[in-house]
Coordinates of C-alpha atoms and ligand atoms in Angstrom, one line a residue:
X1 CA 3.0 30.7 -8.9
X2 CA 2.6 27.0 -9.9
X3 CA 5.1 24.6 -7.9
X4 CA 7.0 22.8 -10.3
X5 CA 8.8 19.3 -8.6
X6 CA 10.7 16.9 -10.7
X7 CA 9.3 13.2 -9.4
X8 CA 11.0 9.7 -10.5
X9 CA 9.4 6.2 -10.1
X10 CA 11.8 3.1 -10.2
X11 CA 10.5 0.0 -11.8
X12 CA 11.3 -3.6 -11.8
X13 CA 11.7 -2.9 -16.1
X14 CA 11.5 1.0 -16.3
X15 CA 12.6 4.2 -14.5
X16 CA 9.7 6.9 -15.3
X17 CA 10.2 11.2 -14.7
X18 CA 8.3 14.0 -15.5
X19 CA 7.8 17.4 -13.9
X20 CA 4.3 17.7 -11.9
X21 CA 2.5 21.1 -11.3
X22 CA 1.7 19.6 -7.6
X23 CA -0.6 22.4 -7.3
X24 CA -2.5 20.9 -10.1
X25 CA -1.7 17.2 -9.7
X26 CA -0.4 16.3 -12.8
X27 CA 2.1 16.4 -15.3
X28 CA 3.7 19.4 -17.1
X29 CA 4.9 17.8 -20.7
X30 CA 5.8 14.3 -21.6
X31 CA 6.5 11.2 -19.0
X32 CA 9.9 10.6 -19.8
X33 CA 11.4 6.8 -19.3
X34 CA 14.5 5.0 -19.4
X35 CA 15.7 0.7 -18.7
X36 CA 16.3 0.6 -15.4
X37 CA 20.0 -0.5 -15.8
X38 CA 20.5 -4.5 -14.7
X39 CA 21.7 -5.0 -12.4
X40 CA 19.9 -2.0 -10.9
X41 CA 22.6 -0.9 -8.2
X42 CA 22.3 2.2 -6.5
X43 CA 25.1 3.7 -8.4
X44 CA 23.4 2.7 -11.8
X45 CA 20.4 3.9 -11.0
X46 CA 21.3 7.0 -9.6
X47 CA 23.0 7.7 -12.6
X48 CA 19.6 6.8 -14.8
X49 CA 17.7 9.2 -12.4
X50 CA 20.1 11.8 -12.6
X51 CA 20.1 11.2 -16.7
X52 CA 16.8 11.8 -17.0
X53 CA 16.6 15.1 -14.6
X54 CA 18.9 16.6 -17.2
X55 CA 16.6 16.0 -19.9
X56 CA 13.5 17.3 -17.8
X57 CA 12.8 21.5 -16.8
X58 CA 14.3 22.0 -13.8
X59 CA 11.6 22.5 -10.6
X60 CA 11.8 23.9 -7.4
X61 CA 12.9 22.6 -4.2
X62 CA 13.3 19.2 -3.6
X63 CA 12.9 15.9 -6.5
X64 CA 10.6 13.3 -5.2
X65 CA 11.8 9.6 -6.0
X66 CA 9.3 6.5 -5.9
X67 CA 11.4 3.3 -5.3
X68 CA 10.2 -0.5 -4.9
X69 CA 10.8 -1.0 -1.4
X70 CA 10.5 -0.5 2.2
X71 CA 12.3 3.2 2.8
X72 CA 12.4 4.3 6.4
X73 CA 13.7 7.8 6.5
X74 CA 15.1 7.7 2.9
X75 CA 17.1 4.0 3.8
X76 CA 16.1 1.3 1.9
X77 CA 15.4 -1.4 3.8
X78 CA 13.9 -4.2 1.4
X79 CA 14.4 -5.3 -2.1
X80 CA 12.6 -7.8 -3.7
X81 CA 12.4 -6.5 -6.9
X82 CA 15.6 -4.5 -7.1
X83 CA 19.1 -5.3 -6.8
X84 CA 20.0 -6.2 -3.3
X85 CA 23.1 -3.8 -2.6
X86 CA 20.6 -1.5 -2.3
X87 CA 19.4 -3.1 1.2
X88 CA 20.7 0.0 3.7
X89 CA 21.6 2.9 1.2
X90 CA 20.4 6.1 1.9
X91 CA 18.6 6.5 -1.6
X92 CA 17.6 10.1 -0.4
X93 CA 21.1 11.1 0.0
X94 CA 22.0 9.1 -2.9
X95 CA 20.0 11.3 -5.2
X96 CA 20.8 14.4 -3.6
X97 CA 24.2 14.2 -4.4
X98 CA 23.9 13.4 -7.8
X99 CA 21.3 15.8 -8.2
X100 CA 22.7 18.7 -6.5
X101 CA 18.8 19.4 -4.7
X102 CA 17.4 17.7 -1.7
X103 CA 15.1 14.3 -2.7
X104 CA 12.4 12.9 -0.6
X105 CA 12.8 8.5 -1.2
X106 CA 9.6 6.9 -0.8
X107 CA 8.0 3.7 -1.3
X108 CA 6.7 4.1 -4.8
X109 CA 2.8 2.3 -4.0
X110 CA 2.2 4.8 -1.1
X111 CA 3.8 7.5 -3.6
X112 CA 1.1 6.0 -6.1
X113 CA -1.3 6.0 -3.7
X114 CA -0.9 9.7 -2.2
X115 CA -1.2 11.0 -6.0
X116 CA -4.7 8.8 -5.9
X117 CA -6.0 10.3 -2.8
X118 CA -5.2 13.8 -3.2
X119 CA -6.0 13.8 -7.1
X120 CA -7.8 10.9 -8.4
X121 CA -9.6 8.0 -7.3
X122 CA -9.6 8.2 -4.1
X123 CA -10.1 12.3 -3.5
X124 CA -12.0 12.9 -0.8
X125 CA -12.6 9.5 0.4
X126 CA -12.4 8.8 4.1
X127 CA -12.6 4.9 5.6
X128 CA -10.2 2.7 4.6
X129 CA -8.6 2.5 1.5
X130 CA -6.1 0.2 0.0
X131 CA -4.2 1.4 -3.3
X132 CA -3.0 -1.8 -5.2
X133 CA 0.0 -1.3 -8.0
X134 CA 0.3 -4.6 -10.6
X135 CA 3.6 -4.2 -12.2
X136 CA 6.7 -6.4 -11.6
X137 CA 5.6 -7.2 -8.0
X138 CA 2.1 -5.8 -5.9
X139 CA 2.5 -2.7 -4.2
X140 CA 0.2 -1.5 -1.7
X141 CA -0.8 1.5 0.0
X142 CA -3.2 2.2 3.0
X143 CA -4.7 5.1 3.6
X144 CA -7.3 5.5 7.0
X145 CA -9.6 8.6 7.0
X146 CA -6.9 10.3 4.6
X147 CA -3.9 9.0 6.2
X148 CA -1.1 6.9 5.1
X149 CA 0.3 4.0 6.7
X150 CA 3.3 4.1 5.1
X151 CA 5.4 1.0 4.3
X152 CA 2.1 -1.5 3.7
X153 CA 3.9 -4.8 2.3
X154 CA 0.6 -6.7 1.3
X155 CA 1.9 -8.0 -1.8
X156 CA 4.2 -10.1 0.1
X157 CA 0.6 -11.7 1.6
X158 CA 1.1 -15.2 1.8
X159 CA -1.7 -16.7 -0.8
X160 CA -1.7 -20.4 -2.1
X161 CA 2.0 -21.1 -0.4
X162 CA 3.4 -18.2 -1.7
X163 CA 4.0 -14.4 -2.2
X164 CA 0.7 -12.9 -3.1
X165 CA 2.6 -11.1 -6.0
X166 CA 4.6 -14.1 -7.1
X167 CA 0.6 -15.7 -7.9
X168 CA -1.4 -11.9 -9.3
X169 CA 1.0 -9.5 -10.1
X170 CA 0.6 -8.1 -13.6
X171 CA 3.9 -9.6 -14.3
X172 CA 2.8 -13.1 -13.5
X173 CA -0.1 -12.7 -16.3
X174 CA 2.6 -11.8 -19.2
X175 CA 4.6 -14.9 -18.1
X176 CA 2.3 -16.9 -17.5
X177 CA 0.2 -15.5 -20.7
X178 CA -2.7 -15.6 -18.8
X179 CA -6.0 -14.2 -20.2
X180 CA -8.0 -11.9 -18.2
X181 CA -10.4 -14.2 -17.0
X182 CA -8.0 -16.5 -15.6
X183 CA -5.6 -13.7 -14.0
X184 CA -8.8 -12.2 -12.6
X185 CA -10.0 -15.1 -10.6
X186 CA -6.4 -14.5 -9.1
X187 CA -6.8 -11.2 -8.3
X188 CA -10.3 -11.4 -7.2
X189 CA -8.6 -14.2 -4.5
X190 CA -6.0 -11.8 -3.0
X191 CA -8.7 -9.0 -2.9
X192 CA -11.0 -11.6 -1.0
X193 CA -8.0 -12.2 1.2
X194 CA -7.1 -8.7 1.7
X195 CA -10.6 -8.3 2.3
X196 CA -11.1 -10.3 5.3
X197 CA -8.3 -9.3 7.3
X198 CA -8.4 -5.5 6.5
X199 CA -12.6 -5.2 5.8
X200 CA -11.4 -1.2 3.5
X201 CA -14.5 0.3 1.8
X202 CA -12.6 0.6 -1.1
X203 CA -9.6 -0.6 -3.3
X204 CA -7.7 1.5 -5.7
X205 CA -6.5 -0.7 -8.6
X206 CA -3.3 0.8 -10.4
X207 CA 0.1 0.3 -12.0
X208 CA 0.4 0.3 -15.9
X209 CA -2.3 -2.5 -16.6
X210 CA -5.1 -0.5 -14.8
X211 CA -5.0 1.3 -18.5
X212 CA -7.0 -1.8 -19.6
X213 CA -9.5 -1.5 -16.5
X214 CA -12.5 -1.3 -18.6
X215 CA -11.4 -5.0 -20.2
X216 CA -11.5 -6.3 -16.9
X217 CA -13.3 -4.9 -14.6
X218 CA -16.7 -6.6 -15.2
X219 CA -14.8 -10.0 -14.1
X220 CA -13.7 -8.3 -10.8
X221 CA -15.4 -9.4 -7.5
X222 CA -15.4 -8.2 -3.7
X223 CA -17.1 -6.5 -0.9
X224 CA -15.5 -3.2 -1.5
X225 CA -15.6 -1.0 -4.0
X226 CA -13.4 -1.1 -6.3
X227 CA -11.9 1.9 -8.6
X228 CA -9.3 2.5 -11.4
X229 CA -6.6 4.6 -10.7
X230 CA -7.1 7.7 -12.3
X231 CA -3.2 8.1 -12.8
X232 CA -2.6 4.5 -14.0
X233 CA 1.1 4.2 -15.0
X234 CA 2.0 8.2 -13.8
X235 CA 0.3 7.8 -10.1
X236 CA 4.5 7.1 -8.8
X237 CA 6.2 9.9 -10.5
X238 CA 3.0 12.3 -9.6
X239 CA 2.5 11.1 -5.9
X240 CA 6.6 11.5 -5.3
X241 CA 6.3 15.0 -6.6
X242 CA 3.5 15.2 -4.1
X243 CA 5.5 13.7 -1.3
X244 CA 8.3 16.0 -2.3
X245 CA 6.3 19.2 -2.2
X246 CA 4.6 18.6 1.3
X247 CA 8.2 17.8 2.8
X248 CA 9.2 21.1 1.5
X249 CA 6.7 22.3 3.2
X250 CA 6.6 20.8 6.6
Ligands
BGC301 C1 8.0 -4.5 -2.9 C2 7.2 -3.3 -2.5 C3 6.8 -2.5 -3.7 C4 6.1 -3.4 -4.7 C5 5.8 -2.7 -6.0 C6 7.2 -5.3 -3.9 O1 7.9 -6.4 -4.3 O2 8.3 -5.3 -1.8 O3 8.0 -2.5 -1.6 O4 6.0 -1.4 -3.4 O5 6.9 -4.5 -5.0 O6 6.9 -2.2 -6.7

Protein backbone atom coordinates (compact mmCIF):
# COMPACT_ATOMS: atom_id res chain seq x y z
CA UNK A 1 0.00 0.00 0.00
CA UNK A 2 1.36 3.57 -0.98
CA UNK A 3 2.03 5.80 2.18
CA UNK A 4 0.26 8.80 1.83
CA UNK A 5 1.69 11.97 4.32
CA UNK A 6 0.28 15.39 4.16
CA UNK A 7 3.70 17.83 4.16
CA UNK A 8 3.61 21.80 4.61
CA UNK A 9 6.48 24.26 3.74
CA UNK A 10 6.25 27.80 5.38
CA UNK A 11 7.56 30.67 3.33
CA UNK A 12 8.66 34.12 3.97
CA UNK A 13 5.47 35.00 1.14
CA UNK A 14 3.66 31.60 0.88
CA UNK A 15 2.63 28.51 2.88
CA UNK A 16 2.72 25.47 0.24
CA UNK A 17 0.86 21.62 1.04
CA UNK A 18 0.25 18.78 -0.90
CA UNK A 19 -0.01 15.06 -0.11
CA UNK A 20 3.30 12.95 -1.16
CA UNK A 21 3.28 9.21 -2.06
CA UNK A 22 6.75 8.99 0.11
CA UNK A 23 7.09 5.71 -1.27
CA UNK A 24 7.25 7.31 -4.64
CA UNK A 25 8.75 10.70 -3.77
CA UNK A 26 6.40 12.99 -5.01
CA UNK A 27 3.20 14.50 -5.10
CA UNK A 28 -0.28 12.92 -5.33
CA UNK A 29 -2.55 15.94 -6.98
CA UNK A 30 -2.12 19.63 -6.99
CA UNK A 31 0.50 21.79 -4.63
CA UNK A 32 -1.86 23.70 -2.83
CA UNK A 33 -0.79 27.41 -1.40
CA UNK A 34 -2.02 30.00 0.67
CA UNK A 35 -0.33 34.05 2.06
CA UNK A 36 1.37 33.22 4.87
CA UNK A 37 -0.68 35.54 7.16
CA UNK A 38 1.48 38.84 8.34
CA UNK A 39 2.31 38.95 10.77
CA UNK A 40 3.06 35.21 10.63
CA UNK A 41 2.46 34.26 14.38
CA UNK A 42 2.30 30.81 15.41
CA UNK A 43 -1.37 31.05 15.99
CA UNK A 44 -1.97 32.49 12.35
CA UNK A 45 -0.05 30.18 10.81
CA UNK A 46 -1.14 27.28 12.46
CA UNK A 47 -4.40 28.19 11.46
CA UNK A 48 -3.20 28.62 7.55
CA UNK A 49 -1.68 25.05 7.88
CA UNK A 50 -4.56 23.59 9.41
CA UNK A 51 -6.75 25.47 6.49
CA UNK A 52 -5.10 23.90 3.92
CA UNK A 53 -4.99 20.12 5.49
CA UNK A 54 -8.75 20.44 5.21
CA UNK A 55 -8.67 21.08 1.68
CA UNK A 56 -6.04 18.27 1.06
CA UNK A 57 -6.96 13.96 1.25
CA UNK A 58 -6.24 13.10 4.46
CA UNK A 59 -2.73 10.72 4.79
CA UNK A 60 -1.59 8.45 7.26
CA UNK A 61 0.36 8.94 10.31
CA UNK A 62 2.03 11.87 11.06
CA UNK A 63 2.05 15.64 8.74
CA UNK A 64 5.44 16.78 8.12
CA UNK A 65 5.91 20.73 8.36
CA UNK A 66 8.96 22.55 6.72
CA UNK A 67 9.47 25.89 8.59
CA UNK A 68 12.26 28.74 8.09
CA UNK A 69 14.27 28.30 11.06
CA UNK A 70 16.44 26.54 13.38
CA UNK A 71 13.94 23.69 15.06
CA UNK A 72 15.64 21.53 17.72
CA UNK A 73 13.26 18.82 18.69
CA UNK A 74 10.11 20.53 17.02
CA UNK A 75 11.09 24.18 19.11
CA UNK A 76 11.89 26.89 17.05
CA UNK A 77 14.72 28.47 18.01
CA UNK A 78 15.48 31.20 15.19
CA UNK A 79 13.53 33.48 13.08
CA UNK A 80 14.82 35.66 10.70
CA UNK A 81 12.34 35.44 8.26
CA UNK A 82 9.26 34.76 10.38
CA UNK A 83 7.64 36.59 13.01
CA UNK A 84 9.60 36.47 16.19
CA UNK A 85 6.96 35.18 18.84
CA UNK A 86 7.66 32.25 17.21
CA UNK A 87 11.35 32.05 18.90
CA UNK A 88 10.67 28.91 21.60
CA UNK A 89 7.19 27.44 20.43
CA UNK A 90 6.91 23.97 20.02
CA UNK A 91 5.72 24.24 16.24
CA UNK A 92 5.37 20.32 16.40
CA UNK A 93 2.95 20.39 19.12
CA UNK A 94 1.54 23.41 17.68
CA UNK A 95 0.37 21.63 14.68
CA UNK A 96 -0.53 18.52 16.33
CA UNK A 97 -3.11 20.11 18.15
CA UNK A 98 -4.68 21.86 15.48
CA UNK A 99 -4.34 19.01 13.38
CA UNK A 100 -5.51 16.32 15.54
CA UNK A 101 -2.30 13.87 14.14
CA UNK A 102 1.21 13.91 15.27
CA UNK A 103 3.66 16.54 13.00
CA UNK A 104 7.36 16.23 12.59
CA UNK A 105 8.75 20.41 12.53
CA UNK A 106 11.75 20.65 10.62
CA UNK A 107 13.99 23.13 9.13
CA UNK A 108 12.42 23.50 5.65
CA UNK A 109 16.24 23.55 3.55
CA UNK A 110 17.24 20.21 5.23
CA UNK A 111 13.49 19.14 4.51
CA UNK A 112 14.34 20.47 0.80
CA UNK A 113 17.31 18.86 0.84
CA UNK A 114 16.26 15.21 2.21
CA UNK A 115 13.54 15.20 -0.70
CA UNK A 116 16.83 15.97 -3.10
CA UNK A 117 18.93 13.22 -1.75
CA UNK A 118 16.50 10.52 -1.54
CA UNK A 119 14.67 11.50 -4.85
CA UNK A 120 16.30 13.90 -7.00
CA UNK A 121 19.47 15.55 -7.52
CA UNK A 122 21.35 14.34 -5.20
CA UNK A 123 20.14 10.36 -5.19
CA UNK A 124 22.72 8.30 -4.52
CA UNK A 125 25.45 10.79 -4.12
CA UNK A 126 27.92 10.19 -1.33
CA UNK A 127 30.77 13.11 -0.33
CA UNK A 128 29.64 16.21 0.71
CA UNK A 129 26.81 17.87 -0.46
CA UNK A 130 25.35 21.22 0.24
CA UNK A 131 21.60 21.89 -0.81
CA UNK A 132 21.06 25.72 -1.36
CA UNK A 133 17.16 27.18 -1.19
CA UNK A 134 16.89 31.03 -2.85
CA UNK A 135 13.68 32.32 -1.67
CA UNK A 136 13.10 35.06 0.92
CA UNK A 137 16.32 34.28 2.72
CA UNK A 138 19.26 31.21 1.82
CA UNK A 139 18.56 27.96 3.22
CA UNK A 140 21.09 25.37 3.41
CA UNK A 141 21.41 21.81 3.94
CA UNK A 142 24.43 19.48 4.42
CA UNK A 143 24.37 16.19 3.75
CA UNK A 144 27.98 13.91 4.38
CA UNK A 145 28.03 10.36 2.79
CA UNK A 146 24.07 10.54 2.88
CA UNK A 147 23.72 12.19 6.12
CA UNK A 148 22.23 15.28 7.38
CA UNK A 149 23.63 17.76 9.50
CA UNK A 150 20.72 19.20 10.39
CA UNK A 151 20.23 22.88 11.35
CA UNK A 152 23.19 24.26 8.65
CA UNK A 153 22.67 28.21 8.92
CA UNK A 154 25.07 29.11 5.93
CA UNK A 155 22.89 31.73 4.59
CA UNK A 156 23.57 33.77 7.57
CA UNK A 157 27.54 33.44 6.15
CA UNK A 158 28.94 36.71 6.63
CA UNK A 159 29.90 37.96 2.85
CA UNK A 160 30.73 41.67 1.99
CA UNK A 161 29.77 42.91 5.72
CA UNK A 162 26.70 41.18 5.83
CA UNK A 163 24.27 38.20 5.87
CA UNK A 164 25.13 36.15 2.88
CA UNK A 165 21.31 36.01 2.09
CA UNK A 166 20.73 39.75 2.69
CA UNK A 167 23.51 40.13 -0.60
CA UNK A 168 22.21 36.60 -3.03
CA UNK A 169 19.06 35.45 -2.01
CA UNK A 170 16.47 35.26 -4.77
CA UNK A 171 14.65 37.89 -2.90
CA UNK A 172 17.51 40.36 -3.12
CA UNK A 173 17.37 40.00 -7.15
CA UNK A 174 13.53 40.97 -7.36
CA UNK A 175 14.29 44.05 -5.09
CA UNK A 176 17.07 44.88 -6.34
CA UNK A 177 15.81 44.02 -10.10
CA UNK A 178 18.86 42.53 -10.78
CA UNK A 179 19.46 40.65 -14.07
CA UNK A 180 20.89 37.31 -14.05
CA UNK A 181 24.28 38.18 -14.82
CA UNK A 182 24.60 40.55 -12.11
CA UNK A 183 22.74 38.30 -9.33
CA UNK A 184 24.97 35.48 -10.58
CA UNK A 185 28.33 37.05 -10.01
CA UNK A 186 26.67 37.19 -6.41
CA UNK A 187 25.93 33.81 -6.10
CA UNK A 188 28.95 32.50 -7.74
CA UNK A 189 30.84 34.72 -4.60
CA UNK A 190 28.89 32.90 -1.74
CA UNK A 191 29.48 29.49 -3.59
CA UNK A 192 33.25 30.46 -3.81
CA UNK A 193 32.99 31.22 -0.18
CA UNK A 194 31.15 28.29 0.84
CA UNK A 195 33.53 26.61 -1.24
CA UNK A 196 36.58 27.20 0.60
CA UNK A 197 35.63 26.60 3.94
CA UNK A 198 33.44 23.43 3.32
CA UNK A 199 35.59 22.03 -0.11
CA UNK A 200 31.52 19.68 -0.93
CA UNK A 201 31.74 17.83 -4.36
CA UNK A 202 28.67 19.15 -5.07
CA UNK A 203 25.90 21.87 -4.52
CA UNK A 204 22.24 21.41 -5.01
CA UNK A 205 20.73 24.71 -6.19
CA UNK A 206 16.88 25.07 -5.20
CA UNK A 207 13.92 27.10 -4.00
CA UNK A 208 11.31 28.53 -6.62
CA UNK A 209 13.93 30.29 -8.95
CA UNK A 210 15.87 26.99 -9.63
CA UNK A 211 12.70 26.63 -12.29
CA UNK A 212 14.76 29.16 -14.42
CA UNK A 213 18.15 27.03 -13.93
CA UNK A 214 18.65 26.60 -17.58
CA UNK A 215 18.64 30.74 -17.92
CA UNK A 216 21.38 30.79 -15.58
CA UNK A 217 23.22 28.20 -15.20
CA UNK A 218 25.84 28.79 -18.02
CA UNK A 219 26.94 32.10 -15.88
CA UNK A 220 27.47 29.86 -12.69
CA UNK A 221 31.10 29.20 -11.51
CA UNK A 222 32.84 26.89 -8.88
CA UNK A 223 34.90 23.91 -8.04
CA UNK A 224 31.96 21.69 -7.38
CA UNK A 225 29.51 20.50 -9.27
CA UNK A 226 26.68 22.06 -9.38
CA UNK A 227 22.99 20.63 -9.96
CA UNK A 228 19.30 21.88 -10.13
CA UNK A 229 17.02 20.67 -7.79
CA UNK A 230 14.90 18.31 -9.34
CA UNK A 231 11.95 19.38 -7.00
CA UNK A 232 12.51 23.14 -7.38
CA UNK A 233 9.63 24.94 -5.49
CA UNK A 234 7.94 21.32 -4.06
CA UNK A 235 11.50 19.95 -2.59
CA UNK A 236 9.97 21.50 1.26
CA UNK A 237 6.50 20.13 1.23
CA UNK A 238 8.04 16.65 -0.37
CA UNK A 239 11.14 16.30 1.93
CA UNK A 240 8.73 17.07 5.19
CA UNK A 241 6.50 14.28 4.05
CA UNK A 242 9.73 12.42 3.91
CA UNK A 243 10.91 13.43 7.32
CA UNK A 244 7.43 12.66 8.49
CA UNK A 245 7.34 9.16 7.23
CA UNK A 246 10.88 8.01 8.51
CA UNK A 247 9.86 9.42 12.06
CA UNK A 248 6.83 7.20 11.85
CA UNK A 249 9.00 4.79 11.32
CA UNK A 250 11.80 4.93 13.73
C1 LIG B 1 16.74 30.95 8.05
C2 LIG B 1 16.93 29.48 7.78
C3 LIG B 1 16.05 29.07 6.60
C4 LIG B 1 16.31 29.97 5.40
C5 LIG B 1 15.40 29.65 4.22
C6 LIG B 1 17.01 31.76 6.80
O1 LIG B 1 16.82 33.11 7.04
O2 LIG B 1 17.60 31.39 9.08
O3 LIG B 1 16.60 28.72 8.92
O4 LIG B 1 16.32 27.74 6.26
O5 LIG B 1 16.11 31.34 5.75
O6 LIG B 1 14.07 29.83 4.54
Amino acid sequence: MTCKIQGFDVGGSSVKAGLVDVDGGQLIGELLSAPTPRPATPAGVVEVIAGLSRRLPQGSGRVGVAFPSVVKKGIVRTAANIDASWIGADGAELVADALGQPAEFLNDADAAGIAEMRWGAGRGELGTVVMLTFGTGIGTALFIEGQLLPNTELGHMELRGMDAEKWASAHVKTALNLDWTDWIARVNEYLDRMHALLWPDMFILGGAVSERFADFAPLLRSEARICSARFAGQAGVIGAALAAAEADSR
